[in-house]
Each structure stands twice: as C-alpha cells, then as structure tokens.
Coordinates of C-alpha atoms in Angstrom, one line a residue:
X1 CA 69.1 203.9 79.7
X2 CA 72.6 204.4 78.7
X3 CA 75.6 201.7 79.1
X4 CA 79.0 203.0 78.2
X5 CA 82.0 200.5 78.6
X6 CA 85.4 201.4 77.2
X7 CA 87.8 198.8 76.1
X8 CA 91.2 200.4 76.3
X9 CA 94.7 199.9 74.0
X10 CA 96.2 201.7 71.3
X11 CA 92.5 202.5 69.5
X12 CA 89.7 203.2 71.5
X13 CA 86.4 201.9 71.3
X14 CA 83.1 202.9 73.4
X15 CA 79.6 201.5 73.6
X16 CA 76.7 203.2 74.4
X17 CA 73.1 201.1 74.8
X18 CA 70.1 203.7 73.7
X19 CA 66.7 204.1 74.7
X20 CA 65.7 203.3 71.3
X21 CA 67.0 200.0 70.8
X22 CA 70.4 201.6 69.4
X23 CA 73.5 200.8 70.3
X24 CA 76.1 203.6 69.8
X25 CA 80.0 202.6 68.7
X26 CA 82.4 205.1 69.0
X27 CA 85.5 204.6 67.6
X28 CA 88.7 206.8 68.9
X29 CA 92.5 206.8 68.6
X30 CA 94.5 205.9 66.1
X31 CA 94.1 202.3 65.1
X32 CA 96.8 200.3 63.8
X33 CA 98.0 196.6 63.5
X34 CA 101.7 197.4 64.9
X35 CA 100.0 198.4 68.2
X36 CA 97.4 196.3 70.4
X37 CA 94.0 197.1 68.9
X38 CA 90.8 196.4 70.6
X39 CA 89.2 192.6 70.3
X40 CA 86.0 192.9 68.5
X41 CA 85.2 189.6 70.7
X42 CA 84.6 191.8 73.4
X43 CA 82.2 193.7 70.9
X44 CA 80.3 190.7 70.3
X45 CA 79.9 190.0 73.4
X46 CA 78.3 192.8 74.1
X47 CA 76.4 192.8 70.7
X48 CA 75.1 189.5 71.8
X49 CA 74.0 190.4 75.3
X50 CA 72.3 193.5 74.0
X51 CA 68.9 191.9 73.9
X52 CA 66.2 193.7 71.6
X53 CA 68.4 195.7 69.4
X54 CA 67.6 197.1 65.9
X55 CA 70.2 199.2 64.7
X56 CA 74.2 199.8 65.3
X57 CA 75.7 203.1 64.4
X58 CA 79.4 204.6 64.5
X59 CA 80.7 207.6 65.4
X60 CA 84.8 208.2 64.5
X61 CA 84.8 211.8 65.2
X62 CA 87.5 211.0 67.8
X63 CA 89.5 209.2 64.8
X64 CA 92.9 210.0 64.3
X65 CA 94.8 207.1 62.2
X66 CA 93.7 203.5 61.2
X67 CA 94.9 201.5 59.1
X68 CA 93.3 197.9 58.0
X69 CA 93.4 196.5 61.8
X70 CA 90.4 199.0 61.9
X71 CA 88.6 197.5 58.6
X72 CA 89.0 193.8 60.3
X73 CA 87.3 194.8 63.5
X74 CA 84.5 196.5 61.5
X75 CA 84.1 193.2 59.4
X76 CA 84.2 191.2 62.1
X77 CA 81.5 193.5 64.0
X78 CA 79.1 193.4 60.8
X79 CA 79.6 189.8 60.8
X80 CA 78.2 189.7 63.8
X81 CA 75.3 192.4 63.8
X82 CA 74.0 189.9 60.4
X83 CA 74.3 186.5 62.5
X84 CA 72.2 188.7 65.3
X85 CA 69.7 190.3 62.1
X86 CA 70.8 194.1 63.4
X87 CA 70.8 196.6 61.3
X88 CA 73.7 198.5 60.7
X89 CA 74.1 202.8 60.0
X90 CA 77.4 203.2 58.8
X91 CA 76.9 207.2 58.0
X92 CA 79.1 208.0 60.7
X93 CA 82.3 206.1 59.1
X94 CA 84.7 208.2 56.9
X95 CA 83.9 207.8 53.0
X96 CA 87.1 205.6 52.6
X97 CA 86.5 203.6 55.2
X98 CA 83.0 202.7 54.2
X99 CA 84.4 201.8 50.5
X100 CA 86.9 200.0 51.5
X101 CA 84.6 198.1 54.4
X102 CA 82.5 197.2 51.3
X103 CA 84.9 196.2 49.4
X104 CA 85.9 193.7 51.8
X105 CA 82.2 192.7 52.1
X106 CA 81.6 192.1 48.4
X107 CA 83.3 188.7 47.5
X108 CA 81.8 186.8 50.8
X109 CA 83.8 183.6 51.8
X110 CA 83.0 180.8 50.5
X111 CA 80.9 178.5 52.3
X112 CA 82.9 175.6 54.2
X113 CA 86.4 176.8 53.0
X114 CA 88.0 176.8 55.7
X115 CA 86.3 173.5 57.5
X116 CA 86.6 171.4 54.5
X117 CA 90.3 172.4 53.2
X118 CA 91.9 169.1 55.3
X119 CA 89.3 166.6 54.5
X120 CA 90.4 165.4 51.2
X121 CA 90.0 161.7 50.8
X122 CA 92.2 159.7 51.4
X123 CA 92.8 158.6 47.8
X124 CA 92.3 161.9 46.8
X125 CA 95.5 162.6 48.6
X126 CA 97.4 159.5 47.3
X127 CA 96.4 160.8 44.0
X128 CA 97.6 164.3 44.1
X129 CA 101.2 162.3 45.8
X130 CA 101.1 160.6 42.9
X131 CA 100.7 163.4 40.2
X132 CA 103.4 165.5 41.8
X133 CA 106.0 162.8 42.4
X134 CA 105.2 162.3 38.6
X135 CA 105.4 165.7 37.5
X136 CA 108.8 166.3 39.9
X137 CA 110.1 163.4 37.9
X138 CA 109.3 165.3 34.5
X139 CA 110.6 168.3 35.8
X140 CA 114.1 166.6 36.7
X141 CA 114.4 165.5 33.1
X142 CA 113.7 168.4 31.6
X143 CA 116.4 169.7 33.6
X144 CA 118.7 167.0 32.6
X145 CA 118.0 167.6 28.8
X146 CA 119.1 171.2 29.2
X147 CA 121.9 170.7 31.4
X148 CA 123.0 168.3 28.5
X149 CA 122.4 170.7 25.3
X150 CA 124.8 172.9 27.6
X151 CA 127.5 170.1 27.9
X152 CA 127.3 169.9 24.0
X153 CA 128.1 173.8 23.4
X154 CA 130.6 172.6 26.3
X155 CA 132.1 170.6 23.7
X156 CA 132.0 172.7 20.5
X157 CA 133.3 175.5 22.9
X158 CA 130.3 177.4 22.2
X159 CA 129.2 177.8 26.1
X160 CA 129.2 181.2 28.1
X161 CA 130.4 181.4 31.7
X162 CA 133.0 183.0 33.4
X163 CA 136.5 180.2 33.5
X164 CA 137.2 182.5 37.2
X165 CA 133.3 181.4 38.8
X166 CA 134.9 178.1 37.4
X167 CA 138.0 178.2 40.0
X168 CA 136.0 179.4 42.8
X169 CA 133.4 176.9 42.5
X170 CA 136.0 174.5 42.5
X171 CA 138.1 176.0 45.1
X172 CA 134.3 176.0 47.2
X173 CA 134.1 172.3 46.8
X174 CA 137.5 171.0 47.2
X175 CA 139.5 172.8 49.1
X176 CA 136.9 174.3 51.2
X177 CA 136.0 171.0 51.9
X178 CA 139.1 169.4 53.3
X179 CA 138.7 169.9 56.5
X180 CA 135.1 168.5 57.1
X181 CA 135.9 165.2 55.0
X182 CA 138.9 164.7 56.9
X183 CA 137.3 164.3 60.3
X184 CA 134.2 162.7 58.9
X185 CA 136.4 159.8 56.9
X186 CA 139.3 159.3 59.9
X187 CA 136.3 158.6 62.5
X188 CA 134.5 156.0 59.7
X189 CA 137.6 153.9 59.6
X190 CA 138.0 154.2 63.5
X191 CA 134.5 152.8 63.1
X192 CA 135.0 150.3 60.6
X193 CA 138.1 148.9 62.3
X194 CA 136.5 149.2 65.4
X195 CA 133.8 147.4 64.4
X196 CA 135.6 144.8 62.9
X197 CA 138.1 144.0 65.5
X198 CA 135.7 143.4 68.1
X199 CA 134.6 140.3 66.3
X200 CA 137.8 139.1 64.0
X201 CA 139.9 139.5 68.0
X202 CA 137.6 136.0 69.1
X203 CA 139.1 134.2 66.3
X204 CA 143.2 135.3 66.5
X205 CA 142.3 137.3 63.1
X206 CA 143.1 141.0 64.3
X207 CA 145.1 141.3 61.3
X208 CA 142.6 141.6 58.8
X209 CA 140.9 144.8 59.9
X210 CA 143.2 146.1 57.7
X211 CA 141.3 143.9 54.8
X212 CA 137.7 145.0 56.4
X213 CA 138.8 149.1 56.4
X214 CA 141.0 149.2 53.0
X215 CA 137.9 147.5 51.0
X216 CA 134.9 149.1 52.7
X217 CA 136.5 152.5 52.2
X218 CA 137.5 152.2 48.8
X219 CA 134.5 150.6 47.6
X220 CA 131.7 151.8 49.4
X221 CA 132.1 154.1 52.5
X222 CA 134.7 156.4 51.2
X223 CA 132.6 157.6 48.2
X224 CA 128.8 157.4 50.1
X225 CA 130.5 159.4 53.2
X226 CA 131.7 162.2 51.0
X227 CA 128.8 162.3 48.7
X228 CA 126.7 162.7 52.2
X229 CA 129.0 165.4 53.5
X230 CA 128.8 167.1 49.8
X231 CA 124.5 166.7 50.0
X232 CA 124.5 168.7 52.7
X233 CA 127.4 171.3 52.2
X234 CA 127.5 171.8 48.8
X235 CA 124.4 170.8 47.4
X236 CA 122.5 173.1 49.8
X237 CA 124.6 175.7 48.8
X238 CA 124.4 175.1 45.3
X239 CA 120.1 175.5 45.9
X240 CA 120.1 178.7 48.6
X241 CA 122.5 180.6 46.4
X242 CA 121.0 180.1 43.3
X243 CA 117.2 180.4 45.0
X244 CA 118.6 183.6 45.9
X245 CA 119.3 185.1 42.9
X246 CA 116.0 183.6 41.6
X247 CA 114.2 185.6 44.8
X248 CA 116.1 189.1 43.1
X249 CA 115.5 188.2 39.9
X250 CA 119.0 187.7 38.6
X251 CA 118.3 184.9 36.7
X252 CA 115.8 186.8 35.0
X253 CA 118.2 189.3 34.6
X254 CA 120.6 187.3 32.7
X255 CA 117.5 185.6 30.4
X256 CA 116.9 189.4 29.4
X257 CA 120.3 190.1 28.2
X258 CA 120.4 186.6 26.3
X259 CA 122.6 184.5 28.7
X260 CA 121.9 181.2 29.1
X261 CA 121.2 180.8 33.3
X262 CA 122.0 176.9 32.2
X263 CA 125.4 177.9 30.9
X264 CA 126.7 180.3 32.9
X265 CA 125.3 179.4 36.4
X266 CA 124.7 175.8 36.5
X267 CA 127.5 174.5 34.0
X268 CA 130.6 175.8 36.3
X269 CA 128.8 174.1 39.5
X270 CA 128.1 170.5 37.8
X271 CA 131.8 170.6 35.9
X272 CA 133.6 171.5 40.1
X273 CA 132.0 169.2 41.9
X274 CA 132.3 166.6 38.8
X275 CA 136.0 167.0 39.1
X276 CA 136.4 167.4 42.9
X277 CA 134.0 164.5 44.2
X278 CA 136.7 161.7 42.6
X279 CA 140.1 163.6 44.6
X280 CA 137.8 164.2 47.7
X281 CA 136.7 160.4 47.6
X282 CA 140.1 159.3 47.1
X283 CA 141.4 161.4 50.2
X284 CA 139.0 160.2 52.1
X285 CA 140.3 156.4 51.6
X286 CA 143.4 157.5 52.9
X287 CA 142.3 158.9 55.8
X288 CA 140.0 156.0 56.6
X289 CA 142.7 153.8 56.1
X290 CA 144.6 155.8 58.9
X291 CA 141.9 155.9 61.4
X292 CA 141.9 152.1 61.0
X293 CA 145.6 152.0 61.5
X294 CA 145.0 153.7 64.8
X295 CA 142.5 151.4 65.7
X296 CA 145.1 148.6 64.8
X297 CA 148.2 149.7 66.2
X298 CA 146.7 151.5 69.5
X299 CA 143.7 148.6 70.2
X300 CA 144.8 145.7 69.0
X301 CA 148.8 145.8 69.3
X302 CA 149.6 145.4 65.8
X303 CA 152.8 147.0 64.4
X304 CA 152.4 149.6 61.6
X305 CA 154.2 147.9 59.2
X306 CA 152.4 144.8 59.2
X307 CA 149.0 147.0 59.1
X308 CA 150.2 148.5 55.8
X309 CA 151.6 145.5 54.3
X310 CA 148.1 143.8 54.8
X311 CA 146.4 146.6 53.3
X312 CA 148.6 147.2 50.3
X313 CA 148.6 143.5 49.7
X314 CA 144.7 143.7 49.8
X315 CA 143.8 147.2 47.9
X316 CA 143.1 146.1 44.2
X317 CA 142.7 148.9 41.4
X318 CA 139.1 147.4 40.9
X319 CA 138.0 148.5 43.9
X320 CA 139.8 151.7 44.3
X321 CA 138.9 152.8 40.7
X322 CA 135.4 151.5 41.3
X323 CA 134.8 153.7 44.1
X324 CA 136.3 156.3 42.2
X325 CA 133.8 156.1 39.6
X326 CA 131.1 155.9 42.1
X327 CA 132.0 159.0 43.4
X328 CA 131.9 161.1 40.3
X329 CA 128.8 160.0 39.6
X330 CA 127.5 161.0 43.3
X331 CA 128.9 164.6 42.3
X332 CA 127.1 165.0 39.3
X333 CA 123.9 163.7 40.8
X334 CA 124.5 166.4 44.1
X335 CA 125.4 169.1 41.3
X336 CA 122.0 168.5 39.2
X337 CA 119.8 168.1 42.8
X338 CA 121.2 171.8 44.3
X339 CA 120.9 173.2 41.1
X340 CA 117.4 172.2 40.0
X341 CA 116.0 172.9 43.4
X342 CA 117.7 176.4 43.0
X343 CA 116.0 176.9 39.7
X344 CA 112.9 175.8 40.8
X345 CA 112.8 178.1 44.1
X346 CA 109.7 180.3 45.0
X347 CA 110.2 184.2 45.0
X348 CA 110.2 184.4 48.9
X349 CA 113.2 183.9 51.9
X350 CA 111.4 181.1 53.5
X351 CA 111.1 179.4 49.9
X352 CA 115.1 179.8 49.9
X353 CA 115.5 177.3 52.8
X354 CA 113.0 175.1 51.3
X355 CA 115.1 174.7 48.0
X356 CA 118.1 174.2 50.4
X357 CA 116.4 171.7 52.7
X358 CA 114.9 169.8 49.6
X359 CA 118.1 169.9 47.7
X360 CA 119.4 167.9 50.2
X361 CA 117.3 165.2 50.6
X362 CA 116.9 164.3 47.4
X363 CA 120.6 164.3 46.6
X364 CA 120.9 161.6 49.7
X365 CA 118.2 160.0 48.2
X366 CA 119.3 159.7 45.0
X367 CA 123.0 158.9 46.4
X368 CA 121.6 155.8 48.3
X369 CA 119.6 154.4 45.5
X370 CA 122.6 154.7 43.0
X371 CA 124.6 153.0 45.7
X372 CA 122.1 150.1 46.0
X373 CA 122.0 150.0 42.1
X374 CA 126.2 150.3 42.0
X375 CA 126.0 147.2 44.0
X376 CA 123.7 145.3 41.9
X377 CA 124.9 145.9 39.0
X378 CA 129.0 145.3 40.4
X379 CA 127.7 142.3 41.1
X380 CA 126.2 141.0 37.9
X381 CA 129.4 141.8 36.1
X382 CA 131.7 140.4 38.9
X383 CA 133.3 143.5 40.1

C-alpha cells in the first residue's frame, strides 16, 4: 500500500508509506530559512500515525539548495523517529548534509535545560541580585579611580585629548541644551507658584509666592530639574555614542595605538558638563522665577514690581550658591553614569540602547539620592 501526501512551500517534502513497513521521505526544492519551509510537525504527525514502522529513509534527488532550515527539520524528524524507536537510513542524504546532521546530533541537549532555566530559588535569585549590585558597585569605583589618575595628568598637563572635542562637547551640553531647560524650568515655577498661591490666596498672603518660587528654584528644583533633563539628554548620549564606538571597536582602536580611551574620550565629556551643569542651573532659576512672576501678575493681580522686590529681598547667596554647587556635582555624577555605561556596553546594537537606557536611570538615581543626602547634610550645618 502506498500513501503519498505533499506538504507544499518553498521546499518540498513527500511521504510515501511502503509495504515493508518503510516510510519513504522525499525531499525537493530548494530549502531555505528566508522562504516558508515545510513544518516537520506535520511530519510527525504522520510519523506518529504510521503504526508498525521500522525504518525511514530519504531521497533528495529532487534537491536543489538548502541551507540549515533543511538540517533543523531533519533533527527535528530524527528526534522524533528515536522517541517512536524507528530506525533511520540516511544513505539517501548528500555527504554534507549527513556530517553536518551529525554534527548537530553529537552534543545532545542537556537534560531539563530548558524547563529548569526559570526555577531558580528564590534566594538563589536574591543572591545573584545581590552579587551583581555588589560587583556594579566595584565596577563604578574602578571607574572612578581611573577617571581620577586622568584628572591628575589633567593637572600636570600631561593628558591627551583633542581641546576642539572639548568645545563641542560643551557646545552639546550647553547651548544645545537651552531650549529644552527653558520650557522645562518656566513651567516648574508656573507650578511652584501655582501651587503655592492656591493655598497662601486663603490667608491674604499672595505675595509670598514670590518667597515659595525664588527659594525652591534656587535651592532645590532648579538644579534636580536640569540634572533630570541632562540624565536623559546628555547622559544617554554620553552612553549610546560611546557604546557605539565600543560596538566598532574604536576604543580598541585607540588602546592599540597607546591613547588612553579615559583621557581622550571620557575626560572632555566629564570637564563640559562639569562646567555647563552650574550656568544651565543658574538659567534655569531665572526662568523659574519668571514663570512664577506670570503666575503672580496674571493669577493673582500682583504688580511686577512688587513681585521682584519680594524676590530680591528674599534670594540669599546661600541658597543660590548652594544650588549652584549642587548642580555641578549632579553633572559630574551624569558625566561618570553615561560614560561608564558606554564603556561597559556589549558588542551588539540592541546592547547600545541598553547602555543608553541604563545610563539614565542610574544617573536619576544617583541625582535623587545626592539630593536627599544635600539636604541632610544642609541641614546638619544650618545651611
């Protein structure tokens, strides 16, 4: 009795049931993963269905082209004939594709790989957290100890890196930047005085939003708002650039030839946004205090020279200076977390927006904690 059933696409594949118990596979077409080759879950099907069969053989006389789609379909096939104990005559593959099907067969999979790969305990998994939280923190202060021989040859004049990547790094995160810090800052003191005047207007106190927006933005908000905006403009620039030259190798390149990836990348991006974070934080008082002198003047009928008497009267050089110092330290934290992350980038594209993504979380991370610890420790010495 003889059974033939075709399952058509790109490759062809056609089985014949014998009266001897064989069951004849004949493989035809070319074969390729770019195209839509034939299930072998239709072959098992049949393989299963077969009843008393002995022995599978091939014929590929019809053959044109295969590639490995055609080796995956004839693992998956002898998978199945050994679950089924069927013997299997593979003198009718090509030589090369015989090797090659048995070099596929000679490392089998180990047992409960697959199944098993999500079922770590759960303290298992708290442990491995734990190691790699540890190890990250390592590998930030190994990074830090470099960065900081390189700020010594900074010193003694002794580091290499081009003074025009210099300007354009700095030109990158300051004037580049204007335009997003502007809108960002104007609407947090709309927000601020906003904020503000709905409660201070029960009370006949309107006039000192212009107290609530002048210190919030120069000690707190004007500095945390632009470090934010920096995270995630800057510092994810910093990491997908420099990712990118690690995913062709540039780095490498420049370790070959004896320059110091440290000094000539990495110095001229901390030493910008070092020296642009303070001016962009300053700015961006300004321009809070403005959006709260449009609250004022539009909301709550104030004039604009009492507004800015109020708030010159109330803006103190600690606070302004204080922010000031905040900032720069937010920059050299965003400058270290997009440049590490770069460093430490994987050699593939998706790895690239990894570095970027990670870079800026844990520059806001780190931004927020130095803020809480900024405030503790303004506190403790009565700033």
């Amino acid at each position: 009795m003889n059974e033939t059933r075709n399952i058509v696409g790109q490759g062809a594949v056609s089985v014949t049931r014998a009266a001897d118990s064989n069951l004849l596979i004949k493989l035809s077409g070319p074969w390729h993963l770019t195209r839509n080759v034939p299930s072998a879950a239709i072959l098992r099907q049949e393989l299963e269905s077969a009843g008393a069969l002995k022995t599978v053989s091939f014929d590929t006389s019809g053959l044109t082209h295969w590639d490995s789609g055609l080796i995956a379909f004839l693992a998956q096939t002898s998978a199945t004939c050994r679950a089924h104990n069927i013997e299997q005559d593979r003198g009718g593959l090509p030589d090369g594709l015989r090797r090659l099907l048995e070099l596929a067969e000679a490392v089998p999979e180990k047992k409960g790989t697959r199944s098993e790969a999500g079922k770590a305990p759960f303290f298992q998994r708290v442990g491995n957290l734990t190691i790699g939280y540890g190890l990250s923190v390592g590998d930030f202060m190994e990074f830090l100890g470099e960065l900081t021989v390189a700020f010594g040859k900074l010193v003694r004049g002794k580091a290499r890196f081009r003074r025009l990547d210099l300007v354009e790094v700095i030109q990158e995160c300051g004037a580049n930047a204007v335009g997003i810090v502007t809108l960002i800052s104007f609407l947090v003191g709309v927000i601020l005085a906003f904020m503000g005047a709905v409660q201070l207007s029960q009370f006949g106190a309107s006039i000192y939003v212009a107290d609530l927006v002048c210190i919030g933005m120069t000690r707190e908000m004007g500095a945390i708002m632009t470090a934010i905006i920096m995270s995630g403009r800057t510092g994810a620039a910093f990491a997908a650039k420099l990712g990118t030259m690690k995913v062709t190798q540039e780095i490498d390149a420049l370790t070959t030839m004896g320059i110091s990836p440290m000094e000539f990348l990495v110095l001229p991006r901390v030493i910008a946004l070092v020296l642009m974070m303070p001016l962009l934080c300053l700015y961006a008082d300004f321009l809070g205090m403005i959006g709260g002198l449009f609250v004022g003047v539009g909301m709550l009928g104030l004039s604009a020279h009492s507004y800015m008497q109020e708030t010159i009267s109330t803006l103190t050089l600690t606070n302004l200076f204080g922010g000031l110092f905040k900032a720069t330290f937010y920059g050299l934290l965003i400058a270290i977390a997009g440049c590490l992350r770069g460093f430490r980038c994987g050699n593939s594209s998706s790895a690239v927006g990894d570095a970027a993504t990670q870079a800026v979380v844990m520059s806001i991370v780190m931004g927020v904690v130095a803020c809480g610890l900024f405030a503790v420790v303004f506190n403790i010495i009565g700033i």
